[in-house]
Structure formats: C-alpha cells, structure tokens
Amino acid sequence: MKESQLVELIDGALEVADRASQKVLEIYNSEDLKFESKQDGSPVTEADIASHQILHTGLVSLNNNIPILSEEGNDDVKQDESLFWLIDPLDGTKEFINRNGEFTVNIALIEHGAPILGIVFAPAVEQNFYGAISIGAFKIKGTERKNILPKKQKENECLVTLSKSHKSKDDEWFIDQCKKRFGVVNEIPAGSSLKLCKVAEGNADIYSRLGPTYQWDIAAGQAVVESAGGVVNDLSGKPLSYKFDPELKNPHFYCAGDKEFKWLELFKEN
C-alpha cells in the first residue's frame, strides 16, 4: 500500500477506534457488568460485542474492499488475503471485568502478513497509541499527539513488562534469565496490549510471551512497536506474521525496544 493511501486510512481508523472505545468505556462505567464464557472458557461481555459492531461498521465504511478478521467474528475467510483488518474489540476482557482499567481496543491493518498500521486505545486510563510503518508511532492525549520512541538497552538494568493479571512460571523463568544477564531487573505489570506500548514509548525494555496468544492480541501492538523502531520477533528472530485465519495462534515471541541488542541469548535455555 502506498504511503498516501495509508495516511488516508489513519484518521478514519482513529475515529472508529475512538467511537468503539467510548462505547466500551460507557459499559465499563455501568453498575452491572455481565459476561458469558465462550467454548474455550474465555469470557465475553456486552462490550466485546458492541465494540466489534462499531469497528466492523466503521472500517467497512472507510473501505469496503478490505475484509475484516475479528476475535468476535470475521468476514468470509480466504487464506490468501494479502490485505485485511485484524481487530480485537476488547483486549484484556479479564482486566475489564476486574475493573483495573488496563483493557484496550485494537485495530491492525495487515499487508502481505505484516502489520503496517496499528491502533491501541485504552480509554479507561486515557492512554491511546497508534503507529504506521514509514510514518512513526505516536501517543495521543486529548488533542495532542507526540512521537514515541523506544529506549537504548542498558547493560546493568532491564525493565521487564509482564501481565498485570498473573505471573506465569514462564514469566518467572524469563525474569531469572534477565537477572543473570543484567543484575537489576524492574518488573512493570501491565494489561492487554499496553505491555507492547510500554516498550514502544520507552517505559519498558522487553516483554516476552512464552504462552499462547491469538494473532488479534498482538498485531496492533506490533505495528506500534515496529513503527517506533522496536521489534516483535519469534524465538528464531523473525518478525511475527499474520494470515486471514481465525484459528491462527502466534508462536512464542519477545517484544523489545532496542533492536540491536542480542535478546535471543536470553532464551537459549528455554
């Protein structure tokens, strides 16, 4: 996609994300949060469905030739789609139900397997991010937009962001690896895609995920990180890639700000 075409989509997609986020926030602030369980046991709320409907309608109105793959439903699946929207209407449903505020609305535009545009809105904590390849990454506060960049890795300290909801055994293993390498490790708990955004804006050095994730969980955040200058790679060092496939899960991966640092050495014992 030409840069001019991408620029045309950005403002429209940001408006769509904002509308969905405000609806999610309205439901979040209501007195009674109801949720059900999907077949896989994961929770789904009224906000997931309402956000999906707003995102789907809004993105179709921007360009009805671009199909949409969503956690809550998708257009006709075609494995060879070279350009599609990949959305998570409510990332961090557990954070939403637990009312800790760190849930997000995620929109990614995928071209030839790579996320070229990503939008991550966290309305409850007023942290909104977007990034586009060749354009850069930004944080939005009210009407202000500021460019964000990851930080250079220090030799004697590492800022590790990890799930706010739970610390897994894999997380503990990775923290130990970082302590062996850096000595000082500071843990930064965060919810949903905000973990990737913390890396993108330089408030964390690395986020590793050694457990299962679906592609809509990560794509938008990856676009923000890569647009800022960081990386989201699998454990062979290759960027995560995406297909128009609702069953596709991501491999284990790490998200890091300093792309020149030899992060793969931390995973050798895994």
PDB file of C-alpha atoms in Angstrom, residues 17 29 33 40 43 45 79 150 183 194 207 217 243:
ATOM      1  CA  ALA A  17     -11.344   3.286  17.384  1.00  0.00           C
ATOM      2  CA  ASN A  29     -18.681   2.529  33.938  1.00  0.00           C
ATOM      3  CA  LEU A  33     -21.006  -5.885  34.161  1.00  0.00           C
ATOM      4  CA  ASP A  40     -12.751 -22.150  25.042  1.00  0.00           C
ATOM      5  CA  PRO A  43     -15.016 -14.513  28.918  1.00  0.00           C
ATOM      6  CA  THR A  45     -19.000  -9.240  27.582  1.00  0.00           C
ATOM      7  CA  GLN A  79      -6.418 -17.867   3.333  1.00  0.00           C
ATOM      8  CA  PRO A 150      11.872   3.018  22.477  1.00  0.00           C
ATOM      9  CA  GLY A 183      21.729  -7.955  37.557  1.00  0.00           C
ATOM     10  CA  LEU A 194      -0.377  -1.850  26.833  1.00  0.00           C
ATOM     11  CA  TYR A 207       8.027  -8.075  27.021  1.00  0.00           C
ATOM     12  CA  ASP A 217      -3.958  -9.997  20.550  1.00  0.00           C
ATOM     13  CA  LYS A 243      -2.822 -14.671   7.923  1.00  0.00           C
TER      14      LYS A 243
END
